Coordinates of C-alpha atoms and ligand atoms in Angstrom, one line a residue:
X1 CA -46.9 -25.2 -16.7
X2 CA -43.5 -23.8 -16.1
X3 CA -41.0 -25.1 -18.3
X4 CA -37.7 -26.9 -16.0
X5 CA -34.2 -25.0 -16.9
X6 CA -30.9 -26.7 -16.7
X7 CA -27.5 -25.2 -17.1
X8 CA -23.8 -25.7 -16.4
X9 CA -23.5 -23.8 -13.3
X10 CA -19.6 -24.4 -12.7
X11 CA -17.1 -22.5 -15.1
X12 CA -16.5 -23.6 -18.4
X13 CA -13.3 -25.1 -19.1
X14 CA -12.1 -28.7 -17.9
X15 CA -12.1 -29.6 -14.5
X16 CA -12.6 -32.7 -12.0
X17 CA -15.8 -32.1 -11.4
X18 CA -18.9 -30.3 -13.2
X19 CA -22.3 -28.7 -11.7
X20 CA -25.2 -28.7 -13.9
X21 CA -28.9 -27.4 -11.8
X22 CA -32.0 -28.0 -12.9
X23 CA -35.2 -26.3 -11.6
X24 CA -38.5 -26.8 -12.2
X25 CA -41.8 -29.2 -11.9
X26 CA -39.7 -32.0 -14.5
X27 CA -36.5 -31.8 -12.6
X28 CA -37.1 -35.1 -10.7
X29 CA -38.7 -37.1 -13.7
X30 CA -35.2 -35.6 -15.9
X31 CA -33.3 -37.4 -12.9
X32 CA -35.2 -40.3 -13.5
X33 CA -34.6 -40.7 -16.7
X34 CA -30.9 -39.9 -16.7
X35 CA -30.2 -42.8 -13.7
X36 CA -33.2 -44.9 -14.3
X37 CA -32.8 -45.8 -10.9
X38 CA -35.1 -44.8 -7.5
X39 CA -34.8 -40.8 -6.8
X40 CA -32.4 -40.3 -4.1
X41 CA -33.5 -39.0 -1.2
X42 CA -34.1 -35.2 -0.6
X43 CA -30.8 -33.4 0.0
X44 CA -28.9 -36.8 0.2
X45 CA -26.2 -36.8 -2.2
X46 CA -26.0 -40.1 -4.0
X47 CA -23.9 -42.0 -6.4
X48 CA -25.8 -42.5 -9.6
X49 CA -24.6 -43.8 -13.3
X50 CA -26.1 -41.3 -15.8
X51 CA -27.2 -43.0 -19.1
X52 CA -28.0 -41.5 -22.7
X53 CA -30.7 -42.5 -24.7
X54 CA -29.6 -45.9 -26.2
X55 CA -28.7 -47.2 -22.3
X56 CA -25.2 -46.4 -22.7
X57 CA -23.6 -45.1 -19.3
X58 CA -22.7 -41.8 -19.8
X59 CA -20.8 -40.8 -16.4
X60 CA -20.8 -41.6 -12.9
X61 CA -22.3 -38.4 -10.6
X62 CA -23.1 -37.4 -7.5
X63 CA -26.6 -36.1 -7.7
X64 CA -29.1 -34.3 -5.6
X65 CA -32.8 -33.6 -5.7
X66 CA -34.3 -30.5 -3.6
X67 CA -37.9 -30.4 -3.2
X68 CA -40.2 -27.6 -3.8
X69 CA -40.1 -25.1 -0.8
X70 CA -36.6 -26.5 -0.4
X71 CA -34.7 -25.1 -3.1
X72 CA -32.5 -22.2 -3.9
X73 CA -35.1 -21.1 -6.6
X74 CA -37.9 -22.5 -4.4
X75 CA -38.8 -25.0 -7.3
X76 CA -38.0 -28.4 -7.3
X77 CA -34.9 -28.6 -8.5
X78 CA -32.1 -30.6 -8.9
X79 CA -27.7 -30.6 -9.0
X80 CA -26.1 -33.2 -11.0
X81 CA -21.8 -33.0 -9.8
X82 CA -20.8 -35.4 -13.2
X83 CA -16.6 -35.1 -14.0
X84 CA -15.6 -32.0 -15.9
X85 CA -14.2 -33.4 -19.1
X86 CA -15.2 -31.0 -22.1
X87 CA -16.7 -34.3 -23.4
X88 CA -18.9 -35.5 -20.7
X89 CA -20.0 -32.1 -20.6
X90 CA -21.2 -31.8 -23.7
X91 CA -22.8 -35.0 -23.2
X92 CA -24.6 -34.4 -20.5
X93 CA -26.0 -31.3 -21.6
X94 CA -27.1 -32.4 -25.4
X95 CA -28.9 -35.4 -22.5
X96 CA -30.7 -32.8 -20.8
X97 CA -31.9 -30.7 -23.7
X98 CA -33.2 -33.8 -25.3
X99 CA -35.8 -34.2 -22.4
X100 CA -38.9 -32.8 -22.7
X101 CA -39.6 -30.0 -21.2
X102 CA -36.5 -29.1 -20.4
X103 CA -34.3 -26.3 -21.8
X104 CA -30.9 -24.6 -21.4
X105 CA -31.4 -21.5 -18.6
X106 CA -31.1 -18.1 -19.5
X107 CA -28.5 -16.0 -17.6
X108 CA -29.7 -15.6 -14.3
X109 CA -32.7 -17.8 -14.6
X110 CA -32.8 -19.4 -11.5
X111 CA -32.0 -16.3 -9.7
X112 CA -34.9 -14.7 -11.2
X113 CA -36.8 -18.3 -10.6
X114 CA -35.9 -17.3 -6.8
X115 CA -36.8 -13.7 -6.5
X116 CA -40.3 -14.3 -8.1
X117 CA -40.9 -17.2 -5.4
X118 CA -39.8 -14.8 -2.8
X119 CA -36.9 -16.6 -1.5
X120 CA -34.6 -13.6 -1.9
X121 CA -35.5 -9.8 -2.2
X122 CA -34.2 -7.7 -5.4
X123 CA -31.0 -5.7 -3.2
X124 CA -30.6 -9.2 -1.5
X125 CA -29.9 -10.3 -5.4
X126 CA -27.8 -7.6 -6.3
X127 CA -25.7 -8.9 -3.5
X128 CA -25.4 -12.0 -5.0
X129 CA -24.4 -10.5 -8.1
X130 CA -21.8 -8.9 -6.6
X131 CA -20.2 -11.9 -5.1
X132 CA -20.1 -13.6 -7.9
X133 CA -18.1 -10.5 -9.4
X134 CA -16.1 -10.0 -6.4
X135 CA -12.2 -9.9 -6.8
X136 CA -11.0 -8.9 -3.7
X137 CA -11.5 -9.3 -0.1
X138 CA -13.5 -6.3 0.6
X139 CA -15.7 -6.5 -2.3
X140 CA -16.7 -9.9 -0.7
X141 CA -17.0 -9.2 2.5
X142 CA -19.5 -5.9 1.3
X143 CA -21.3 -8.3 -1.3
X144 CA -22.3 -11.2 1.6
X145 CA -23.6 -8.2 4.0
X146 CA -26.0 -7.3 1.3
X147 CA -26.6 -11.1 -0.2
X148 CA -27.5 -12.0 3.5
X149 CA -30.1 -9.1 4.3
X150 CA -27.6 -6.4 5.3
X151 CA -29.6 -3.3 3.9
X152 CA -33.5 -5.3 3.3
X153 CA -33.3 -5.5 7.3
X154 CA -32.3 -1.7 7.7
X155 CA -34.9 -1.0 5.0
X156 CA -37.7 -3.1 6.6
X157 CA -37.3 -1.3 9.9
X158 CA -37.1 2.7 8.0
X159 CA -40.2 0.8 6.6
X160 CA -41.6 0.5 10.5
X161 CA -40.9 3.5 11.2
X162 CA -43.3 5.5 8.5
X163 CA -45.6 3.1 9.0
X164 CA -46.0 4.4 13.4
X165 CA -46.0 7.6 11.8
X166 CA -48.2 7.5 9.2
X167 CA -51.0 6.0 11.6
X168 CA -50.1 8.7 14.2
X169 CA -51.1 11.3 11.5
X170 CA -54.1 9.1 10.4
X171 CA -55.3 8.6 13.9
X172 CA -55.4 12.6 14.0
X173 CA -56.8 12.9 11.1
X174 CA -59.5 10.7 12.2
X175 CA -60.1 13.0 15.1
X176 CA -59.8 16.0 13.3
X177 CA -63.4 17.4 14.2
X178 CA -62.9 16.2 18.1
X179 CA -60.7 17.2 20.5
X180 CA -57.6 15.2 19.6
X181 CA -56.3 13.5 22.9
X182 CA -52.6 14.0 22.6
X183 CA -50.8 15.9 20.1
X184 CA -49.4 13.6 18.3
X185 CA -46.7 15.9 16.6
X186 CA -43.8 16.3 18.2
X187 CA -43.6 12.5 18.4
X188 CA -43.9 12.0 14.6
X189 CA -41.3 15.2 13.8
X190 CA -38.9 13.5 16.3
X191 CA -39.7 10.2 14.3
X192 CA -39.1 11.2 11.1
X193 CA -36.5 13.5 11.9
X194 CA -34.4 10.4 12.9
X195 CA -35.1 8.5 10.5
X196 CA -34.3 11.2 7.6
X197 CA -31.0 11.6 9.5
X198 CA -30.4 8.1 8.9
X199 CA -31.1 7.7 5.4
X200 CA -29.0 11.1 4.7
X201 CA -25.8 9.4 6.3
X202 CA -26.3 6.3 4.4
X203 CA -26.7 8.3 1.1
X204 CA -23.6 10.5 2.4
X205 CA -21.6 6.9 2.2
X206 CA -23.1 6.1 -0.7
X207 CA -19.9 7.1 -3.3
X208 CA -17.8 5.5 -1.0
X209 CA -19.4 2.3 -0.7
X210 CA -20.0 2.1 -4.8
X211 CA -16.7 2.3 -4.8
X212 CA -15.8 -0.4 -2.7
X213 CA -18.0 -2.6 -5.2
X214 CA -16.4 -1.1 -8.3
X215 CA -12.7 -0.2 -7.0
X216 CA -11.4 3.0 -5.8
X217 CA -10.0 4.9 -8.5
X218 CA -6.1 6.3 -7.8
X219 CA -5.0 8.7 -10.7
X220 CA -0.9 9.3 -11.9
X221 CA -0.7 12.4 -12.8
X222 CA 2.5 15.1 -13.9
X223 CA 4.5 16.0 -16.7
X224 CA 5.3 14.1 -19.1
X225 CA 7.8 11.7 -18.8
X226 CA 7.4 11.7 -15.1
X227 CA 7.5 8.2 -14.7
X228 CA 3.9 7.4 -14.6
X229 CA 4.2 4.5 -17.1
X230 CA 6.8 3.3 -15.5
X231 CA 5.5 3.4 -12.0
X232 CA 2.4 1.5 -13.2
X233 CA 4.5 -1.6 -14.5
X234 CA 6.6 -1.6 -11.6
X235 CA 3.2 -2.2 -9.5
X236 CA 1.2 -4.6 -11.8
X237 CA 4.9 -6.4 -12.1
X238 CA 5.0 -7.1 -8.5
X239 CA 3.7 -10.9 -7.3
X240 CA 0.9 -9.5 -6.1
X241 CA -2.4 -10.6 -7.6
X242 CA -2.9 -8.6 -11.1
X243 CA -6.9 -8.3 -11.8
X244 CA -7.3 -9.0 -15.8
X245 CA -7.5 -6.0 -17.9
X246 CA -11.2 -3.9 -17.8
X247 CA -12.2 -4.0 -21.3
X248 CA -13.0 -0.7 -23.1
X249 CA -10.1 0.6 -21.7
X250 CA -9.9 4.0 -23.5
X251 CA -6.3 4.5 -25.2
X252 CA -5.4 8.0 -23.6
X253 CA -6.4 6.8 -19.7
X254 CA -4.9 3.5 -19.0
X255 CA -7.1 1.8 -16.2
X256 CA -5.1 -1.2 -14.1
X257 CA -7.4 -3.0 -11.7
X258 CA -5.4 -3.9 -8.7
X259 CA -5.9 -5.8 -5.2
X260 CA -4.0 -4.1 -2.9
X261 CA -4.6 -6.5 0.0
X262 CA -8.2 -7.0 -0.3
X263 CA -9.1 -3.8 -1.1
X264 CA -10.5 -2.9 -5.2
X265 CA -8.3 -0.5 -6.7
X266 CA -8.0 1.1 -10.2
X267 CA -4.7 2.9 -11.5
X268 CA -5.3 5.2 -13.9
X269 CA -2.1 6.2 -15.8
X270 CA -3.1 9.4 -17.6
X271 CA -1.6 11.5 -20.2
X272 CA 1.6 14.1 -19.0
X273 CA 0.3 16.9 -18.0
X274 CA 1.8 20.2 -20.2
X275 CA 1.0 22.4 -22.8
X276 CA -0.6 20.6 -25.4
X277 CA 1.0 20.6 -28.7
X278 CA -1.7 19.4 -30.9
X279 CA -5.7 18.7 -30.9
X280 CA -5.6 14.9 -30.1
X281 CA -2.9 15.4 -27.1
X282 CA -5.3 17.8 -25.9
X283 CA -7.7 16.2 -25.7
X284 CA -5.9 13.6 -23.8
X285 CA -4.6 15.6 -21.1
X286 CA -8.5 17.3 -20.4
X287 CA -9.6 13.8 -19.9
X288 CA -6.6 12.9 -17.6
X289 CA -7.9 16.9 -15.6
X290 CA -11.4 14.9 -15.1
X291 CA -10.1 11.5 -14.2
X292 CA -8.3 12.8 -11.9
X293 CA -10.3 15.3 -10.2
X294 CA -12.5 12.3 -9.8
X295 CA -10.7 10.0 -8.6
X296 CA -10.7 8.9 -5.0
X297 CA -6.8 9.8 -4.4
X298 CA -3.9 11.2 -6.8
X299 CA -0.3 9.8 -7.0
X300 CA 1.4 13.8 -8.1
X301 CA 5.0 12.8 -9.7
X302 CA 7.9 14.7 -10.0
X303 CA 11.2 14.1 -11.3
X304 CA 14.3 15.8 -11.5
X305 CA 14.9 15.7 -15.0
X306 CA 11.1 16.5 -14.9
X307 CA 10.3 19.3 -12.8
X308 CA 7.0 20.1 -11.8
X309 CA 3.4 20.3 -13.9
X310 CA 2.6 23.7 -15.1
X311 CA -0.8 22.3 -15.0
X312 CA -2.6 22.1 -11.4
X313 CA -5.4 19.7 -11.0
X314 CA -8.8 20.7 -9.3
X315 CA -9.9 18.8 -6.5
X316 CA -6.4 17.9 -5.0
X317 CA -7.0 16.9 -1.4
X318 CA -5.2 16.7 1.6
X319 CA -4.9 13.4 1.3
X320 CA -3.1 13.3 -2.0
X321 CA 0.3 11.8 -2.7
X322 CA 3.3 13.5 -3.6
X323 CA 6.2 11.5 -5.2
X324 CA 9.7 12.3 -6.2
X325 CA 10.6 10.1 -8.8
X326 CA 13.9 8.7 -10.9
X327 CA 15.1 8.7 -7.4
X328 CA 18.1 6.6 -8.5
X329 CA 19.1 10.0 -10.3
X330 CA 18.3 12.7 -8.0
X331 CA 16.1 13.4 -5.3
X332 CA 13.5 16.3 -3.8
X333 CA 10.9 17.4 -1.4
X334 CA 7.8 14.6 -1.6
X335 CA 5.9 12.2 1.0
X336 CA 7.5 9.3 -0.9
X337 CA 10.9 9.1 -2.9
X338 CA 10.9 6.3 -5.6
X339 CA 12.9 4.7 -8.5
X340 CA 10.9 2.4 -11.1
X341 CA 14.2 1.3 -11.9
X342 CA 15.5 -0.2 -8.4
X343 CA 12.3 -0.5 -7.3
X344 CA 12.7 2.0 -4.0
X345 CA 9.7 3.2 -2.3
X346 CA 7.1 1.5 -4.3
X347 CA 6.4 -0.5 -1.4
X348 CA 6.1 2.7 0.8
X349 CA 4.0 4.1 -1.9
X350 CA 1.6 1.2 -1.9
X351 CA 1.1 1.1 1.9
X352 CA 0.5 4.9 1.9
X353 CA -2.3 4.0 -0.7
X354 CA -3.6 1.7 1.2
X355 CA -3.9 3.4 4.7
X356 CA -5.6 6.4 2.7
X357 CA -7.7 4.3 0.7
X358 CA -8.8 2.3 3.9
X359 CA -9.6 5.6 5.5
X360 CA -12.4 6.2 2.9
X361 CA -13.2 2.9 2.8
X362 CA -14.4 2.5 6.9
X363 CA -17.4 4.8 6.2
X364 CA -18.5 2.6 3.7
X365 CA -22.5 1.7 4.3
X366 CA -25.2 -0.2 2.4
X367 CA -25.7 1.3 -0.8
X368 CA -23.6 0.6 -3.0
X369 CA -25.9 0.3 -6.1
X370 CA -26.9 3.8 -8.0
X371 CA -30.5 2.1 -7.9
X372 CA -30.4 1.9 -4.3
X373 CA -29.1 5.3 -4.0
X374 CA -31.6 6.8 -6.0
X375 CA -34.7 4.7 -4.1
X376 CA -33.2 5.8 -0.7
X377 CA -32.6 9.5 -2.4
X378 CA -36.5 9.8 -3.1
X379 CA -38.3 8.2 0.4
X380 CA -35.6 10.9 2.3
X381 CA -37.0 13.8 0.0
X382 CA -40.8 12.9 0.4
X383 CA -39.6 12.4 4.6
X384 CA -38.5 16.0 4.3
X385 CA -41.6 17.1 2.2
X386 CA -43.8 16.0 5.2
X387 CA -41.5 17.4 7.9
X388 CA -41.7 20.5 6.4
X389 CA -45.4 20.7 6.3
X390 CA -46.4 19.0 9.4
X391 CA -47.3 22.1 10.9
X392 CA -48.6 23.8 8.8
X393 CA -50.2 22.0 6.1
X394 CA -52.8 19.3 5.3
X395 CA -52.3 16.2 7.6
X396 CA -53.2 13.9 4.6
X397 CA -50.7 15.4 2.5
X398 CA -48.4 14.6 5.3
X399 CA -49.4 10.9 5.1
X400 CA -49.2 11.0 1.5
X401 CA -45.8 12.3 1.5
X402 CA -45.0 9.5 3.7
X403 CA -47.0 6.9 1.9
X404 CA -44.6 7.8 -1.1
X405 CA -41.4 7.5 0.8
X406 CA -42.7 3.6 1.8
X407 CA -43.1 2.7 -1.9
X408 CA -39.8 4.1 -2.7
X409 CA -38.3 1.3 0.2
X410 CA -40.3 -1.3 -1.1
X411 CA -39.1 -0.2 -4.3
X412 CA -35.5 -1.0 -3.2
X413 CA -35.8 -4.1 -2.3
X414 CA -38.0 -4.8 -5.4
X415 CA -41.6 -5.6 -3.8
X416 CA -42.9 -2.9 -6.3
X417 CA -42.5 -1.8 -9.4
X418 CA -39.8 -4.3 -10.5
X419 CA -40.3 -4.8 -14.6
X420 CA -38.3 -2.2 -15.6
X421 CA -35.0 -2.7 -13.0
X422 CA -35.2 -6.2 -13.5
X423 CA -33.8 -6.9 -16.5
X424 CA -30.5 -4.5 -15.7
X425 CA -30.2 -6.7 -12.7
X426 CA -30.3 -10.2 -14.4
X427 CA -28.5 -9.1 -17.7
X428 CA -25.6 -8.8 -15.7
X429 CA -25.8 -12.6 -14.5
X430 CA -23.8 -15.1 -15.9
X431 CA -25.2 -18.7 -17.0
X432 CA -26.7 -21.2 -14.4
X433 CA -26.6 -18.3 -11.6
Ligands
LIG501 P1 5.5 9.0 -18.2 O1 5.5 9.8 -19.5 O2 5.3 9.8 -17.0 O3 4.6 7.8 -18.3 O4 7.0 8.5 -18.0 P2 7.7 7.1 -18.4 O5 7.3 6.0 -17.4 O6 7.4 6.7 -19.8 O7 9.2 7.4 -18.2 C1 9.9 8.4 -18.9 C2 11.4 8.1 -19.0 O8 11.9 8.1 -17.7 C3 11.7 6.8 -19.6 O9 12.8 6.9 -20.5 C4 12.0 5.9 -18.5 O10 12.8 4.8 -18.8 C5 12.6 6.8 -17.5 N1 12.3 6.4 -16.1 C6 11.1 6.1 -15.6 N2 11.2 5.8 -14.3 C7 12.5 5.9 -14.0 C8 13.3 5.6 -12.8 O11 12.8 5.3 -11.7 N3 14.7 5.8 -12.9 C9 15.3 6.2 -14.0 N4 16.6 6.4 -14.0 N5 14.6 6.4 -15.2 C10 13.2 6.3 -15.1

C-alpha cells in the first residue's frame, strides 16, 4: 500500500498560521488520531483541538479532509492550518511522523503524487514550478498560462492534427492496389504545412519566452571606469523591489536580478572594456565580450573623463542603449545623459529599458522550458521529413514520420517516456509542493 506523506507546506519561519498536507490512504485515520473527534466533513473546514500522544492538547487548527478523486494529488489527503509558532511546528510534525505509516514528503511529492494520478500533465507541472519561483509580474502571469493548460491544449490540438493526417495517408495506403477515390494529398501537405508553420513560430519565441521565465539579461559595458559600478548601485539603491542576490554569481560578471515593473530582468555589470594588462583581466573582459553579445539589450557607457571603448562588442543591435555618463561633469552625444552621483537620467534610462525589453517580451509564446523546446524541435523536424517525402516516397514512411512527431507531443506533456525528465522536474521543487 502507498505510504501517506505529510509536510509543512507554508514557509519556514514563524508566522500566524502554518499549513501542513497530508496525502495518502492513512490521511483520514492520521486526522483521527490527532483530534480524536468525528472527521469533518469533506472540504468543510472545521475547528479541531490537535492532541499528542499522552492526550495533551497540542494546538487548536483549522483542518480539512479531501477525499480520493477530490484532491490536489488525487489521494485522499488532508490540510491541517495549526498557528505558526517554531514550537507548535515542531510539534506537530514530530505528531505526524510518529503515526504509522506516515512519513515526511520528499520535495515535490505531492506534485509527483498528482502527475502520476493524472490530475495534471508534466508542462502543466512545470508551470507550477514556475509559479512558485515567480518574482515578478510577468513571470506569473506566463507561469499560470502554462499551470492552467496554456500549451497541453495547443499541444493536444497539433496532436489532432497528425492524427487526420496520419489516417488520410493510412486510408491510402489501404487503397493502394485500388483506385484511390480522392487524392488525399494536397489536403495532408496543406495540413501539415500549417501545422509545421505553427510549431516553427512557437520555437522562433522560444528564447524569448525562456527569458521571460529566467529574466532578460541587460549587459553594462565600456571602459573602465565608465561608471558601470556605479550605475548599478544607483538602480538596485532605488525603492524599487531588489530580487536577492543569484548565487554562483561569478566574480568578474556581477549579475543583479531586478523587477522593473513586473518584468524579470538581470544586470550584468562586466569588466571595462580595454586592453588587457594581464592574464586574469583578460580573461575577465572576454567573458564580459560573451555576456554581452548574449544578452537581450546593452547599456554602452561613456564618459567624459572616459572616452569611448577601443573594444566593439559583436552583436550590438539597433536597439541598444547609448549613455553619456558623469553627466554632472560633462556631457556628449547619447540616447540618455546620466549622473550616478545626482541621480539624472536613471529614471529615463530605466523606462527606455523597459519599453525595449517589453518589445521582446510581446512575442513571448508557450515554451519557455529547453525540454519543451527540444520536444516541439523534434515533432517539427519529423513534420518536415514527411512533407518532403509525400510525393515521392513511401506512404508508410510518411505515417511513420508522423507517428514520431506525435510521440514527441506526448512527450512534452509527459504521457511518454517520463523517467528520465522527471526527476529534473521535481528536484527543483521545494518541500510540501
Ligand atoms: P566602472 O569601472 O565603469 O564600474 O566605474 P565606477 O562606477 O567604478 O566609477 C569610476 C569612477 O567614476 C569612480 O571614482 C566613481 O566615483 C566615478 N563616478 C561614477 N559615476 C559618476 C557620476 O555620475 N558622476 C561623477 N562625478 N563621478 C562618477
Amino acid at each position: 500500500m502507498r505510504e501517506t506523506i505529510f509536510a509543512l507546506s507554508s514557509g519556514f519561519g514563524t508566522s500566524a498560521v502554518a499549513v501542513f498536507r497530508l496525502s495518502g490512504p492513512a490521511s483520514f485515520e492520521v486526522i483521527s488520531s490527532l483530534t480524536r473527534q468525528p472527521l469533518p466533513l469533506p472540504r468543510v473546514a472545521s475547528v479541531r483541538t490537535l492532541r499528542d500522544r499522552d492526550d495533551q492538547p497540542l494546538d487548536q487548527a483549522l483542518v480539512l479532509v479531501f477525499e480520493a478523486g477530490a484532491s490536489f494529488t488525487g489521494e485522499e489527503s488532508a490540510e491541517i492550518q495549526c498557528h505558526g509558532g517554531r514550537a507548535v511546528v515542531q510539534r506537530l510534525s514530530d505528531e505526524l511522523a510518529a503515526q504509522p505509516s506516515c512519513r515526511m514528503a520528499e520535495p515535490g511529492e505531492f506534485t509527483r503524487r498528482a502527475f502520476e494520478n493524472g490530475r495534471m500533465d508534466l508542462a502543466m507541472i512545470e508551470g507550477l514550478g514556475d509559479l512558485i519561483s515567480a518574482d515578478t509580474e510577468h513571470q506569473r502571469r506566463q507561469a499560470m498560462r502554462l499551470m492552467t493548460g496554456g500549451l497541453s491544449n495547443v499541444a493536444e490540438e497539433w496532436r489532432e492534427t497528425l492524427l487526420e493526417c496520419r489516417t488520410l495517408l493510412e486510408v491510402t495506403i489501404d487503397w493502394v492496389d485500388e483506385d484511390v477515390p480522392e487524392d488525399v494529398m494536397p489536403e495532408v501537405a496543406r495540413k501539415l504545412g500549417g501545422l509545421r508553420d505553427a510549431l516553427r513560430h512557437e520555437l522562433r519565441q522560444g528564447a524569448r519566452t525562456e527569458r521571460l521565465r529566467t529574466g532578460f539579461q541587460v549587459a553594462l559595458i565600456g571602459p573602465p571606469n565608465a561608471g558601470k559600478s556605479s550605475l548599478l548601485n544607483a538602480i538596485a539603491g532605488r525603492e524599487a523591489a531588489l530580487i536577492s542576490d543569484i548565487p554562483g554569481t561569478t566574480r568578474d560578471v556581477l549579475e543583479v536580478p531586478y523587477d522593473l515593473n513586473g518584468l524579470p530582468v538581470i544586470f550584468l555589470d562586466t569588466a571595462g572594456l580595454r586592453t588587457a594588462t594581464d592574464a586574469i583581466e583578460k580573461l575577465g573582459i572576454d567573458r564580459a565580450r560573451d555576456r554581452a553579445t548574449g544578452a537581450d539589450l546593452r547599456i554602452h557607457l561613456r564618459s567624459f573623463d572616459t572616452g569611448t571603448s577601443e573594444y566593439v562588442i559583436e552583436g550590438i543591435g539597433a536597439t541598444d542603449i547609448s549613455v553619456w555618463s558623469k553627466s554632472d561633469i560633462g556631457t556628449g552625444e547619447a540616447d540618455i545623459l546620466l549622473s550616478s552621483v545626482t541621480g539624472e537620467g536613471v529614471e529615463n534610462l530605466l523606462q527606455l529599458v523597459q519599453t525595449r525589453l517589453e518589445a521582446q517580451a510581446q512575442g513571448a509564446g508557450l515554451l519557455g522550458h529547453a525540454r519543451q523546446q527540444q520536444a516541439v524541435a523534434h515533432a517539427m523536424e519529423r513534420i518536415e521529413h514527411c512533407l518532403q517525402r509525400l510525393y515521392v516516397d513511401d506512404l508508410e514512411l510518411c505515417a511513420d514520420a508522423l507517428r514520431e512527431a506525435s510521440a514527441a507531443l506526448e512527450r512534452l506533456v509527459g504521457r511518454i517516456d517520463v523517467e528520465d525528465v522527471l526527476e529534473s522536474v521535481f528536484s527543483a521543487f521545494c518541500l510540501g509542493k
